[in-house]
PDB file of C-alpha atoms and ligand atoms in Angstrom:
ATOM      1  CA  MET A 136      -0.010  -0.010  -0.009  1.00 72.00           C
ATOM      2  CA  SER A 137       1.257   3.481  -0.758  1.00 90.00           C
ATOM      3  CA  ILE A 138       1.245   6.233   1.840  1.00 96.00           C
ATOM      4  CA  SER A 139       0.647   9.957   1.491  1.00 98.00           C
ATOM      5  CA  GLY A 140       2.524  12.903   2.972  1.00 97.00           C
ATOM      6  CA  LYS A 141       0.007  12.928   5.817  1.00 97.00           C
ATOM      7  CA  ALA A 142       0.650   9.245   6.768  1.00 98.00           C
ATOM      8  CA  LYS A 143       0.540   8.411  10.469  1.00 98.00           C
ATOM      9  CA  LEU A 144       3.931   7.044  11.511  1.00 98.00           C
ATOM     10  CA  ALA A 145       4.959   4.604  14.256  1.00 98.00           C
ATOM     11  CA  GLY A 146       7.528   1.871  14.656  1.00 98.00           C
ATOM     12  CA  VAL A 147       9.415  -0.440  17.016  1.00 98.00           C
ATOM     13  CA  ILE A 148      12.747   0.463  18.610  1.00 98.00           C
ATOM     14  CA  GLY A 149      15.044  -2.385  19.654  1.00 97.00           C
ATOM     15  CA  TRP A 150      18.511  -3.873  19.307  1.00 96.00           C
ATOM     16  CA  PRO A 151      18.474  -6.082  17.414  1.00 92.00           C
ATOM     17  CA  VAL A 152      15.101  -5.524  15.816  1.00 95.00           C
ATOM     18  CA  ALA A 153      15.360  -7.606  12.649  1.00 92.00           C
ATOM     19  CA  HIS A 154      13.663 -10.584  14.383  1.00 87.00           C
ATOM     20  CA  SER A 155      10.641  -8.520  15.475  1.00 92.00           C
ATOM     21  CA  LEU A 156       7.244  -9.503  14.102  1.00 95.00           C
ATOM     22  CA  SER A 157       5.707  -6.138  15.054  1.00 97.00           C
ATOM     23  CA  PRO A 158       6.204  -4.564  11.609  1.00 97.00           C
ATOM     24  CA  GLN A 159       4.344  -7.477   9.912  1.00 96.00           C
ATOM     25  CA  LEU A 160       1.656  -7.382  12.645  1.00 98.00           C
ATOM     26  CA  HIS A 161       0.940  -3.675  12.421  1.00 98.00           C
ATOM     27  CA  SER A 162       1.278  -3.596   8.583  1.00 98.00           C
ATOM     28  CA  TYR A 163      -1.356  -6.350   8.407  1.00 98.00           C
ATOM     29  CA  TRP A 164      -3.782  -4.233  10.377  1.00 98.00           C
ATOM     30  CA  LEU A 165      -2.896  -1.054   8.467  1.00 98.00           C
ATOM     31  CA  ALA A 166      -3.807  -2.859   5.267  1.00 97.00           C
ATOM     32  CA  ALA A 167      -6.957  -4.440   6.763  1.00 97.00           C
ATOM     33  CA  HIS A 168      -8.206  -1.019   7.917  1.00 98.00           C
ATOM     34  CA  ALA A 169      -6.961   0.789   4.766  1.00 97.00           C
ATOM     35  CA  ILE A 170      -5.154   3.369   6.952  1.00 98.00           C
ATOM     36  CA  ASP A 171      -2.765   5.903   5.484  1.00 98.00           C
ATOM     37  CA  GLY A 172       0.130   4.989   7.777  1.00 98.00           C
ATOM     38  CA  ALA A 173       3.346   3.065   8.203  1.00 98.00           C
ATOM     39  CA  TYR A 174       5.082   1.069  10.958  1.00 98.00           C
ATOM     40  CA  ILE A 175       8.886   1.025  10.730  1.00 98.00           C
ATOM     41  CA  PRO A 176      11.556  -1.255  12.339  1.00 98.00           C
ATOM     42  CA  LEU A 177      14.092   1.015  14.123  1.00 98.00           C
ATOM     43  CA  PRO A 178      17.384  -0.665  15.090  1.00 98.00           C
ATOM     44  CA  VAL A 179      18.824   1.562  17.788  1.00 98.00           C
ATOM     45  CA  VAL A 180      21.767   0.851  20.187  1.00 98.00           C
ATOM     46  CA  ARG A 181      21.414   1.617  23.918  1.00 97.00           C
ATOM     47  CA  GLU A 182      23.453   4.831  23.883  1.00 98.00           C
ATOM     48  CA  ASP A 183      21.359   6.382  21.112  1.00 98.00           C
ATOM     49  CA  PHE A 184      17.937   5.535  22.576  1.00 98.00           C
ATOM     50  CA  ALA A 185      17.027   8.869  24.171  1.00 97.00           C
ATOM     51  CA  ARG A 186      18.302  10.905  21.184  1.00 98.00           C
ATOM     52  CA  VAL A 187      16.386   8.792  18.644  1.00 98.00           C
ATOM     53  CA  VAL A 188      13.173   9.032  20.703  1.00 98.00           C
ATOM     54  CA  ALA A 189      13.488  12.823  20.821  1.00 98.00           C
ATOM     55  CA  ALA A 190      14.141  12.906  17.062  1.00 98.00           C
ATOM     56  CA  LEU A 191      11.128  10.693  16.228  1.00 98.00           C
ATOM     57  CA  GLN A 192       8.977  12.917  18.384  1.00 98.00           C
ATOM     58  CA  ARG A 193      10.168  16.015  16.528  1.00 97.00           C
ATOM     59  CA  ALA A 194       9.628  14.221  13.187  1.00 97.00           C
ATOM     60  CA  GLY A 195       5.951  13.811  13.971  1.00 97.00           C
ATOM     61  CA  PHE A 196       5.712  10.118  14.863  1.00 98.00           C
ATOM     62  CA  ALA A 197       2.586   9.158  16.793  1.00 98.00           C
ATOM     63  CA  GLY A 198       4.681   6.978  18.989  1.00 98.00           C
ATOM     64  CA  VAL A 199       6.848   3.834  19.123  1.00 98.00           C
ATOM     65  CA  ASN A 200       6.844   0.390  20.580  1.00 98.00           C
ATOM     66  CA  VAL A 201       9.913  -0.462  22.594  1.00 97.00           C
ATOM     67  CA  THR A 202      11.556  -3.827  22.882  1.00 94.00           C
ATOM     68  CA  VAL A 203      14.751  -5.387  24.269  1.00 88.00           C
ATOM     69  CA  PRO A 204      17.005  -3.817  25.617  1.00 90.00           C
ATOM     70  CA  HIS A 205      15.183  -0.443  25.916  1.00 94.00           C
ATOM     71  CA  LYS A 206      12.124  -1.045  28.123  1.00 92.00           C
ATOM     72  CA  GLU A 207      13.727   0.433  31.274  1.00 92.00           C
ATOM     73  CA  ALA A 208      15.180   3.378  29.326  1.00 96.00           C
ATOM     74  CA  ALA A 209      11.702   3.997  27.883  1.00 97.00           C
ATOM     75  CA  PHE A 210      10.327   4.010  31.416  1.00 96.00           C
ATOM     76  CA  ALA A 211      12.916   6.714  32.267  1.00 97.00           C
ATOM     77  CA  VAL A 212      12.137   9.030  29.293  1.00 98.00           C
ATOM     78  CA  ALA A 213       8.362   8.996  29.837  1.00 98.00           C
ATOM     79  CA  HIS A 214       6.766  12.011  31.579  1.00 98.00           C
ATOM     80  CA  ASP A 215       3.537  10.137  32.340  1.00 98.00           C
ATOM     81  CA  LEU A 216       3.161   6.435  33.129  1.00 97.00           C
ATOM     82  CA  ASP A 217       0.102   4.180  33.199  1.00 94.00           C
ATOM     83  CA  GLU A 218      -0.416   1.845  36.153  1.00 88.00           C
ATOM     84  CA  ALA A 219       0.882  -1.231  34.366  1.00 89.00           C
ATOM     85  CA  ALA A 220       4.081   0.533  33.476  1.00 91.00           C
ATOM     86  CA  GLN A 221       4.526   1.696  37.070  1.00 88.00           C
ATOM     87  CA  LEU A 222       3.896  -1.853  38.377  1.00 82.00           C
ATOM     88  CA  ALA A 223       6.229  -3.438  35.825  1.00 82.00           C
ATOM     89  CA  GLY A 224       8.921  -0.754  35.980  1.00 85.00           C
ATOM     90  CA  ALA A 225       9.141  -1.100  32.253  1.00 89.00           C
ATOM     91  CA  VAL A 226       7.533   0.550  29.204  1.00 94.00           C
ATOM     92  CA  ASN A 227       6.803  -1.125  25.806  1.00 96.00           C
ATOM     93  CA  LEU A 228       4.799   1.754  24.279  1.00 98.00           C
ATOM     94  CA  LEU A 229       5.761   5.470  24.070  1.00 98.00           C
ATOM     95  CA  LEU A 230       3.164   7.912  22.809  1.00 98.00           C
ATOM     96  CA  PHE A 231       4.142  11.399  21.734  1.00 98.00           C
ATOM     97  CA  ARG A 232       1.536  13.849  23.049  1.00 97.00           C
ATOM     98  CA  GLU A 233       0.758  17.521  22.668  1.00 92.00           C
ATOM     99  CA  GLY A 234       3.257  19.955  24.116  1.00 94.00           C
ATOM    100  CA  GLY A 235       6.156  17.499  23.900  1.00 95.00           C
ATOM    101  CA  ARG A 236       4.941  15.230  26.653  1.00 98.00           C
ATOM    102  CA  ILE A 237       5.805  11.517  26.327  1.00 98.00           C
ATOM    103  CA  GLU A 238       3.337   8.982  27.732  1.00 98.00           C
ATOM    104  CA  GLY A 239       4.732   5.549  28.677  1.00 98.00           C
ATOM    105  CA  ARG A 240       2.508   2.499  28.829  1.00 97.00           C
ATOM    106  CA  ASN A 241       3.038  -1.226  29.374  1.00 94.00           C
ATOM    107  CA  THR A 242       0.669  -3.324  27.313  1.00 96.00           C
ATOM    108  CA  ASP A 243       2.632  -6.575  27.788  1.00 94.00           C
ATOM    109  CA  ALA A 244       0.789  -7.471  31.006  1.00 92.00           C
ATOM    110  CA  ASP A 245      -2.679  -6.956  29.502  1.00 94.00           C
ATOM    111  CA  GLY A 246      -1.508  -8.742  26.366  1.00 97.00           C
ATOM    112  CA  LEU A 247      -0.456 -11.773  28.371  1.00 97.00           C
ATOM    113  CA  ALA A 248      -3.634 -11.659  30.418  1.00 97.00           C
ATOM    114  CA  ALA A 249      -5.754 -11.490  27.250  1.00 97.00           C
ATOM    115  CA  SER A 250      -3.846 -14.375  25.642  1.00 98.00           C
ATOM    116  CA  LEU A 251      -4.227 -16.582  28.747  1.00 98.00           C
ATOM    117  CA  THR A 252      -7.941 -15.716  28.999  1.00 98.00           C
ATOM    118  CA  GLU A 253      -8.451 -16.499  25.316  1.00 96.00           C
ATOM    119  CA  ASP A 254      -6.838 -19.921  25.648  1.00 97.00           C
ATOM    120  CA  LEU A 255      -7.865 -20.981  29.147  1.00 97.00           C
ATOM    121  CA  GLY A 256     -11.174 -19.200  29.560  1.00 97.00           C
ATOM    122  CA  LYS A 257     -12.415 -16.369  31.784  1.00 97.00           C
ATOM    123  CA  GLY A 258     -11.785 -16.928  35.485  1.00 97.00           C
ATOM    124  CA  TRP A 259      -9.789 -20.080  34.946  1.00 97.00           C
ATOM    125  CA  LEU A 260      -6.804 -18.922  37.020  1.00 98.00           C
ATOM    126  CA  THR A 261      -8.768 -17.476  39.948  1.00 98.00           C
ATOM    127  CA  GLY A 262      -7.506 -18.885  43.239  1.00 98.00           C
ATOM    128  CA  LYS A 263      -4.916 -21.088  41.511  1.00 98.00           C
ATOM    129  CA  ASP A 264      -1.140 -21.274  41.935  1.00 98.00           C
ATOM    130  CA  VAL A 265       1.347 -20.547  39.185  1.00 98.00           C
ATOM    131  CA  VAL A 266       5.081 -21.325  38.773  1.00 98.00           C
ATOM    132  CA  LEU A 267       6.760 -18.414  37.063  1.00 98.00           C
ATOM    133  CA  VAL A 268      10.207 -18.862  35.608  1.00 98.00           C
ATOM    134  CA  GLY A 269      12.276 -15.690  35.324  1.00 97.00           C
ATOM    135  CA  ALA A 270      13.000 -12.521  37.169  1.00 94.00           C
ATOM    136  CA  GLY A 271      13.586  -9.916  34.475  1.00 87.00           C
ATOM    137  CA  GLY A 272      11.333  -7.266  32.925  1.00 82.00           C
ATOM    138  CA  ALA A 273       9.122  -9.827  31.221  1.00 87.00           C
ATOM    139  CA  ALA A 274       8.591 -11.648  34.542  1.00 91.00           C
ATOM    140  CA  ARG A 275       7.593  -8.362  36.171  1.00 87.00           C
ATOM    141  CA  GLY A 276       4.871  -7.822  33.571  1.00 88.00           C
ATOM    142  CA  ALA A 277       3.792 -11.413  33.900  1.00 93.00           C
ATOM    143  CA  THR A 278       3.367 -11.034  37.684  1.00 92.00           C
ATOM    144  CA  VAL A 279       1.036  -8.082  37.096  1.00 89.00           C
ATOM    145  CA  ALA A 280      -1.003 -10.125  34.593  1.00 93.00           C
ATOM    146  CA  LEU A 281      -1.196 -13.231  36.814  1.00 96.00           C
ATOM    147  CA  ALA A 282      -2.245 -11.201  39.824  1.00 94.00           C
ATOM    148  CA  LYS A 283      -4.907  -9.449  37.746  1.00 93.00           C
ATOM    149  CA  LEU A 284      -6.258 -12.826  36.642  1.00 96.00           C
ATOM    150  CA  GLY A 285      -6.693 -13.782  40.279  1.00 97.00           C
ATOM    151  CA  ALA A 286      -3.776 -16.155  40.829  1.00 98.00           C
ATOM    152  CA  ARG A 287      -3.452 -17.052  44.514  1.00 98.00           C
ATOM    153  CA  GLU A 288       0.315 -17.719  44.675  1.00 98.00           C
ATOM    154  CA  ILE A 289       3.082 -17.008  42.204  1.00 98.00           C
ATOM    155  CA  ARG A 290       6.151 -19.203  42.793  1.00 98.00           C
ATOM    156  CA  ILE A 291       9.180 -17.532  41.264  1.00 98.00           C
ATOM    157  CA  VAL A 292      12.006 -19.701  40.066  1.00 98.00           C
ATOM    158  CA  ASN A 293      15.012 -18.056  38.457  1.00 98.00           C
ATOM    159  CA  ARG A 294      18.442 -19.328  37.325  1.00 97.00           C
ATOM    160  CA  THR A 295      20.086 -16.696  39.527  1.00 97.00           C
ATOM    161  CA  GLN A 296      18.158 -16.891  42.806  1.00 96.00           C
ATOM    162  CA  ALA A 297      19.397 -13.515  44.038  1.00 97.00           C
ATOM    163  CA  HIS A 298      17.598 -11.862  41.098  1.00 96.00           C
ATOM    164  CA  ALA A 299      14.392 -13.591  42.135  1.00 96.00           C
ATOM    165  CA  GLU A 300      14.755 -12.398  45.773  1.00 97.00           C
ATOM    166  CA  THR A 301      15.334  -8.792  44.579  1.00 95.00           C
ATOM    167  CA  PHE A 302      12.431  -9.090  42.193  1.00 91.00           C
ATOM    168  CA  ALA A 303      10.059 -10.347  44.931  1.00 93.00           C
ATOM    169  CA  ARG A 304      11.157  -7.615  47.358  1.00 92.00           C
ATOM    170  CA  ALA A 305      10.686  -4.917  44.700  1.00 88.00           C
ATOM    171  CA  ALA A 306       7.223  -6.107  43.783  1.00 85.00           C
ATOM    172  CA  PRO A 307       4.574  -3.477  44.420  1.00 77.00           C
ATOM    173  CA  PRO A 308       2.746  -3.985  47.759  1.00 78.00           C
ATOM    174  CA  HIS A 309      -0.707  -3.888  46.183  1.00 78.00           C
ATOM    175  CA  ILE A 310      -0.081  -6.895  43.989  1.00 85.00           C
ATOM    176  CA  LYS A 311      -2.775  -9.210  45.324  1.00 89.00           C
ATOM    177  CA  ALA A 312      -1.071 -12.601  44.689  1.00 95.00           C
ATOM    178  CA  ARG A 313       1.375 -14.036  47.199  1.00 96.00           C
ATOM    179  CA  LEU A 314       4.907 -14.189  45.796  1.00 96.00           C
ATOM    180  CA  LYS A 315       7.284 -16.949  46.930  1.00 97.00           C
ATOM    181  CA  VAL A 316      10.824 -17.567  45.770  1.00 98.00           C
ATOM    182  CA  PHE A 317      12.134 -21.094  45.137  1.00 98.00           C
ATOM    183  CA  SER A 318      15.669 -22.060  44.128  1.00 97.00           C
ATOM    184  CA  TRP A 319      16.326 -23.446  40.654  1.00 98.00           C
ATOM    185  CA  THR A 320      17.013 -26.905  42.110  1.00 97.00           C
ATOM    186  CA  ASP A 321      13.683 -26.697  43.948  1.00 98.00           C
ATOM    187  CA  PHE A 322      11.714 -26.442  40.732  1.00 98.00           C
ATOM    188  CA  ALA A 323       9.908 -29.749  41.449  1.00 98.00           C
ATOM    189  CA  PRO A 324       8.366 -28.644  44.767  1.00 98.00           C
ATOM    190  CA  ALA A 325       7.663 -25.226  43.214  1.00 98.00           C
ATOM    191  CA  ALA A 326       5.787 -26.797  40.322  1.00 98.00           C
ATOM    192  CA  SER A 327       3.891 -29.266  42.420  1.00 98.00           C
ATOM    193  CA  GLY A 328       0.153 -28.433  42.752  1.00 98.00           C
ATOM    194  CA  THR A 329       0.281 -25.555  40.291  1.00 98.00           C
ATOM    195  CA  ALA A 330      -2.239 -24.902  37.461  1.00 98.00           C
ATOM    196  CA  LEU A 331       0.154 -23.065  35.197  1.00 98.00           C
ATOM    197  CA  LEU A 332       3.853 -22.945  34.307  1.00 98.00           C
ATOM    198  CA  LEU A 333       4.865 -19.710  32.671  1.00 98.00           C
ATOM    199  CA  ASN A 334       8.243 -19.210  31.088  1.00 98.00           C
ATOM    200  CA  ALA A 335       9.126 -15.499  31.185  1.00 97.00           C
ATOM    201  CA  THR A 336      12.848 -15.952  30.429  1.00 96.00           C
ATOM    202  CA  SER A 337      14.557 -15.794  27.034  1.00 92.00           C
ATOM    203  CA  ALA A 338      15.595 -19.449  27.330  1.00 96.00           C
ATOM    204  CA  GLY A 339      14.330 -21.386  24.294  1.00 95.00           C
ATOM    205  CA  MET A 340      14.488 -18.390  22.007  1.00 92.00           C
ATOM    206  CA  ALA A 341      16.402 -18.932  18.705  1.00 89.00           C
ATOM    207  CA  GLY A 342      20.072 -18.664  19.607  1.00 90.00           C
ATOM    208  CA  SER A 343      19.553 -19.304  23.360  1.00 94.00           C
ATOM    209  CA  PRO A 344      19.767 -22.643  25.184  1.00 97.00           C
ATOM    210  CA  ALA A 345      16.504 -24.424  25.953  1.00 97.00           C
ATOM    211  CA  LEU A 346      14.893 -24.046  29.392  1.00 97.00           C
ATOM    212  CA  ASP A 347      16.583 -26.706  31.429  1.00 95.00           C
ATOM    213  CA  LEU A 348      13.782 -27.772  33.782  1.00 97.00           C
ATOM    214  CA  ALA A 349      12.145 -31.176  34.000  1.00 97.00           C
ATOM    215  CA  LEU A 350       8.330 -31.152  33.938  1.00 98.00           C
ATOM    216  CA  ASP A 351       7.816 -34.370  35.940  1.00 97.00           C
ATOM    217  CA  ALA A 352       6.451 -32.617  39.043  1.00 97.00           C
ATOM    218  CA  LEU A 353       4.028 -30.447  37.129  1.00 98.00           C
ATOM    219  CA  PRO A 354       0.413 -31.738  37.508  1.00 98.00           C
ATOM    220  CA  VAL A 355      -0.777 -33.171  34.160  1.00 97.00           C
ATOM    221  CA  ASN A 356      -3.788 -30.850  34.089  1.00 97.00           C
ATOM    222  CA  ALA A 357      -1.467 -27.773  34.443  1.00 98.00           C
ATOM    223  CA  ALA A 358      -1.142 -25.550  31.388  1.00 98.00           C
ATOM    224  CA  VAL A 359       2.231 -24.440  30.075  1.00 98.00           C
ATOM    225  CA  CYS A 360       2.742 -21.012  28.568  1.00 98.00           C
ATOM    226  CA  ASP A 361       5.878 -19.723  26.916  1.00 98.00           C
ATOM    227  CA  ILE A 362       6.265 -16.049  26.097  1.00 96.00           C
ATOM    228  CA  VAL A 363       9.026 -16.916  23.605  1.00 95.00           C
ATOM    229  CA  TYR A 364       7.527 -16.864  20.040  1.00 92.00           C
ATOM    230  CA  ASN A 365      10.628 -17.423  17.935  1.00 90.00           C
ATOM    231  CA  PRO A 366      10.522 -20.392  17.492  1.00 92.00           C
ATOM    232  CA  LEU A 367       6.825 -20.888  18.144  1.00 94.00           C
ATOM    233  CA  ASP A 368       7.287 -24.498  19.189  1.00 95.00           C
ATOM    234  CA  THR A 369       9.948 -24.128  21.865  1.00 97.00           C
ATOM    235  CA  ASP A 370      11.520 -27.198  23.438  1.00 97.00           C
ATOM    236  CA  LEU A 371       9.463 -26.412  26.547  1.00 98.00           C
ATOM    237  CA  LEU A 372       6.179 -26.420  24.693  1.00 98.00           C
ATOM    238  CA  THR A 373       7.104 -29.554  22.727  1.00 98.00           C
ATOM    239  CA  ARG A 374       7.927 -31.433  25.955  1.00 98.00           C
ATOM    240  CA  ALA A 375       4.827 -30.067  27.627  1.00 98.00           C
ATOM    241  CA  ARG A 376       2.606 -31.282  24.771  1.00 98.00           C
ATOM    242  CA  ALA A 377       4.269 -34.692  24.887  1.00 98.00           C
ATOM    243  CA  GLY A 378       3.482 -34.816  28.610  1.00 97.00           C
ATOM    244  CA  GLY A 379      -0.201 -34.144  27.977  1.00 98.00           C
ATOM    245  CA  HIS A 380      -0.223 -30.496  29.060  1.00 98.00           C
ATOM    246  CA  ARG A 381      -2.247 -27.753  27.411  1.00 98.00           C
ATOM    247  CA  THR A 382       0.105 -25.302  25.842  1.00 98.00           C
ATOM    248  CA  ILE A 383      -0.091 -21.567  25.030  1.00 98.00           C
ATOM    249  CA  ASP A 384       2.573 -20.102  22.781  1.00 97.00           C
ATOM    250  CA  GLY A 385       4.015 -16.596  22.681  1.00 96.00           C
ATOM    251  CA  LEU A 386       2.125 -15.350  19.612  1.00 97.00           C
ATOM    252  CA  GLY A 387      -1.046 -14.769  21.579  1.00 97.00           C
ATOM    253  CA  MET A 388       0.676 -12.310  23.890  1.00 97.00           C
ATOM    254  CA  LEU A 389       2.459 -10.641  21.012  1.00 97.00           C
ATOM    255  CA  MET A 390      -0.761 -10.072  19.072  1.00 98.00           C
ATOM    256  CA  HIS A 391      -2.798  -8.887  22.100  1.00 98.00           C
ATOM    257  CA  GLN A 392      -0.119  -6.438  23.417  1.00 97.00           C
ATOM    258  CA  ALA A 393      -0.202  -4.788  20.006  1.00 98.00           C
ATOM    259  CA  VAL A 394      -3.962  -4.035  20.012  1.00 98.00           C
ATOM    260  CA  PRO A 395      -3.831  -0.946  22.305  1.00 98.00           C
ATOM    261  CA  ALA A 396      -0.651   0.263  20.615  1.00 98.00           C
ATOM    262  CA  PHE A 397      -2.251   0.188  17.163  1.00 98.00           C
ATOM    263  CA  ALA A 398      -5.358   1.928  18.506  1.00 98.00           C
ATOM    264  CA  ALA A 399      -3.244   4.659  20.056  1.00 98.00           C
ATOM    265  CA  PHE A 400      -1.083   5.122  16.906  1.00 98.00           C
ATOM    266  CA  TYR A 401      -3.752   5.000  14.215  1.00 98.00           C
ATOM    267  CA  GLY A 402      -7.087   5.581  15.946  1.00 98.00           C
ATOM    268  CA  GLU A 403      -8.808   2.249  15.168  1.00 98.00           C
ATOM    269  CA  THR A 404      -9.013  -0.835  17.317  1.00 98.00           C
ATOM    270  CA  PRO A 405      -7.884  -3.908  15.434  1.00 98.00           C
ATOM    271  CA  LYS A 406      -8.880  -7.558  15.998  1.00 97.00           C
ATOM    272  CA  VAL A 407      -6.764 -10.600  16.867  1.00 97.00           C
ATOM    273  CA  THR A 408      -7.911 -13.246  14.352  1.00 97.00           C
ATOM    274  CA  PRO A 409      -6.843 -16.720  13.187  1.00 97.00           C
ATOM    275  CA  ALA A 410      -5.932 -15.109   9.835  1.00 97.00           C
ATOM    276  CA  LEU A 411      -3.493 -12.772  11.616  1.00 98.00           C
ATOM    277  CA  ARG A 412      -1.966 -15.738  13.517  1.00 97.00           C
ATOM    278  CA  ALA A 413      -1.540 -17.599  10.237  1.00 97.00           C
ATOM    279  CA  GLU A 414       0.147 -14.568   8.624  1.00 96.00           C
ATOM    280  CA  LEU A 415       2.615 -14.267  11.568  1.00 97.00           C
ATOM    281  CA  LYS A 416       3.338 -18.015  11.546  1.00 95.00           C
ATOM    282  CA  LYS A 417       4.163 -17.712   7.855  1.00 95.00           C
ATOM    283  CA  ALA A 418       6.512 -14.797   8.601  1.00 93.00           C
ATOM    284  CA  LEU A 419       8.221 -16.856  11.357  1.00 92.00           C
ATOM    285  CA  ARG A 420       8.693 -19.812   9.001  1.00 88.00           C
ATOM    286  CA  HIS A 421      10.331 -17.535   6.419  1.00 84.00           C
ATOM    287  CA  GLY A 422      12.613 -16.071   9.056  1.00 71.00           C
TER     288      GLY A 422
HETATM  289  P1  ATR B 765      13.579  -9.512  29.966  1.00 73.77           P
HETATM  290  O1  ATR B 765      13.385  -8.035  30.142  1.00 73.77           O
HETATM  291  O2  ATR B 765      13.273 -10.038  28.567  1.00 73.77           O
HETATM  292  O3  ATR B 765      12.871 -10.306  31.022  1.00 73.77           O
HETATM  293  P2  ATR B 765      16.098  -9.688  31.353  1.00 73.77           P
HETATM  294  O4  ATR B 765      15.639  -8.651  32.276  1.00 73.77           O
HETATM  295  O5  ATR B 765      17.503  -9.672  30.824  1.00 73.77           O
HETATM  296  O6  ATR B 765      15.187  -9.756  30.062  1.00 73.77           O
HETATM  297  O7  ATR B 765      15.802 -11.090  32.049  1.00 73.77           O
HETATM  298  C1  ATR B 765      16.100 -12.321  31.432  1.00 73.77           C
HETATM  299  C2  ATR B 765      15.582 -13.413  32.273  1.00 73.77           C
HETATM  300  O8  ATR B 765      15.807 -14.639  31.587  1.00 73.77           O
HETATM  301  C3  ATR B 765      16.304 -13.562  33.632  1.00 73.77           C
HETATM  302  O9  ATR B 765      15.387 -14.084  34.544  1.00 73.77           O
HETATM  303  C4  ATR B 765      17.397 -14.609  33.269  1.00 73.77           C
HETATM  304  O10 ATR B 765      17.903 -15.303  34.397  1.00 73.77           O
HETATM  305  P3  ATR B 765      19.060 -14.670  35.277  1.00 73.77           P
HETATM  306  O11 ATR B 765      18.428 -13.728  36.232  1.00 73.77           O
HETATM  307  O12 ATR B 765      19.699 -15.870  35.929  1.00 73.77           O
HETATM  308  O13 ATR B 765      20.007 -14.014  34.323  1.00 73.77           O
HETATM  309  C5  ATR B 765      16.612 -15.553  32.397  1.00 73.77           C
HETATM  310  N1  ATR B 765      17.423 -16.350  31.491  1.00 73.77           N
HETATM  311  C6  ATR B 765      18.109 -15.997  30.392  1.00 73.77           C
HETATM  312  N2  ATR B 765      18.666 -17.051  29.773  1.00 73.77           N
HETATM  313  C7  ATR B 765      18.353 -18.134  30.548  1.00 73.77           C
HETATM  314  C8  ATR B 765      18.643 -19.552  30.430  1.00 73.77           C
HETATM  315  N3  ATR B 765      19.374 -20.069  29.453  1.00 73.77           N
HETATM  316  N4  ATR B 765      18.167 -20.384  31.425  1.00 73.77           N
HETATM  317  C9  ATR B 765      17.379 -19.852  32.413  1.00 73.77           C
HETATM  318  N5  ATR B 765      17.101 -18.549  32.560  1.00 73.77           N
HETATM  319  C10 ATR B 765      17.555 -17.714  31.617  1.00 73.77           C
END
């Protein structure tokens, strides 16, 4: 589709950014809604982040999505933050507002919550326990989502236990779920009796080693969710499926986190559909 001189502009800032599916995702919706707009991949190194954001703002961009490794830097440049961003301490969406103000939002948590709800059903997690692997920015967002879905206890397991301890201490006091830290070697007791295992680490991503945790202690009716989407069938999900678990891949979260971003950039609320999923799967296959 061609664009005019009045096209609405947005994009995704990351390093690297070549693997991001966000340009395909937003371009799909731009075409579906026949919007005069574009969504650009923006490879930006850490030290240039603040300067590039200021330049995009001056160039009239509506805003940008922010991915690894800039989510904390994006938090720092925002003048206004929504509650999810404050809770997660990280921003994945910057919106350039009137008067030079920058609004920072975090749509990852709501994206994950929407994806889990879509796959598991409304209210499914209420009162249940979850084992959460990871203690980085993604895990922070996941904690917010799990608490919002009514999880009773979130058991945090992280390769470096000290990070998990810091993470649990820094968690906002009004998070309703109980947070408990288990050591990596205590994964079995942590997984026992849970309804959901959620991988919020980068383990299993193309180029990273697989998540090295045995699933034996996980109840067979527990679901397994991986936020990694490249590859879509991670080693964790493949093993989980073989063990009879329900699985939820990372594409759901990716698609759902993009809905409010698209609405804010271009003024129309898009839909997450099977056709969109098929399009993104095709893009993943073709690298
Ligand atoms: P993000 O913002 O994407 O969460 P991050 O803040 O760098 O990124 O956090 C990465 C998370 O993945 C951490 O929990 C990290 O564990 P450590 O705290 O021990 O570093 C986890 N991680 C990365 N690679 C891993 C691997 N191969 N096995 C297990 N955990 C891994």
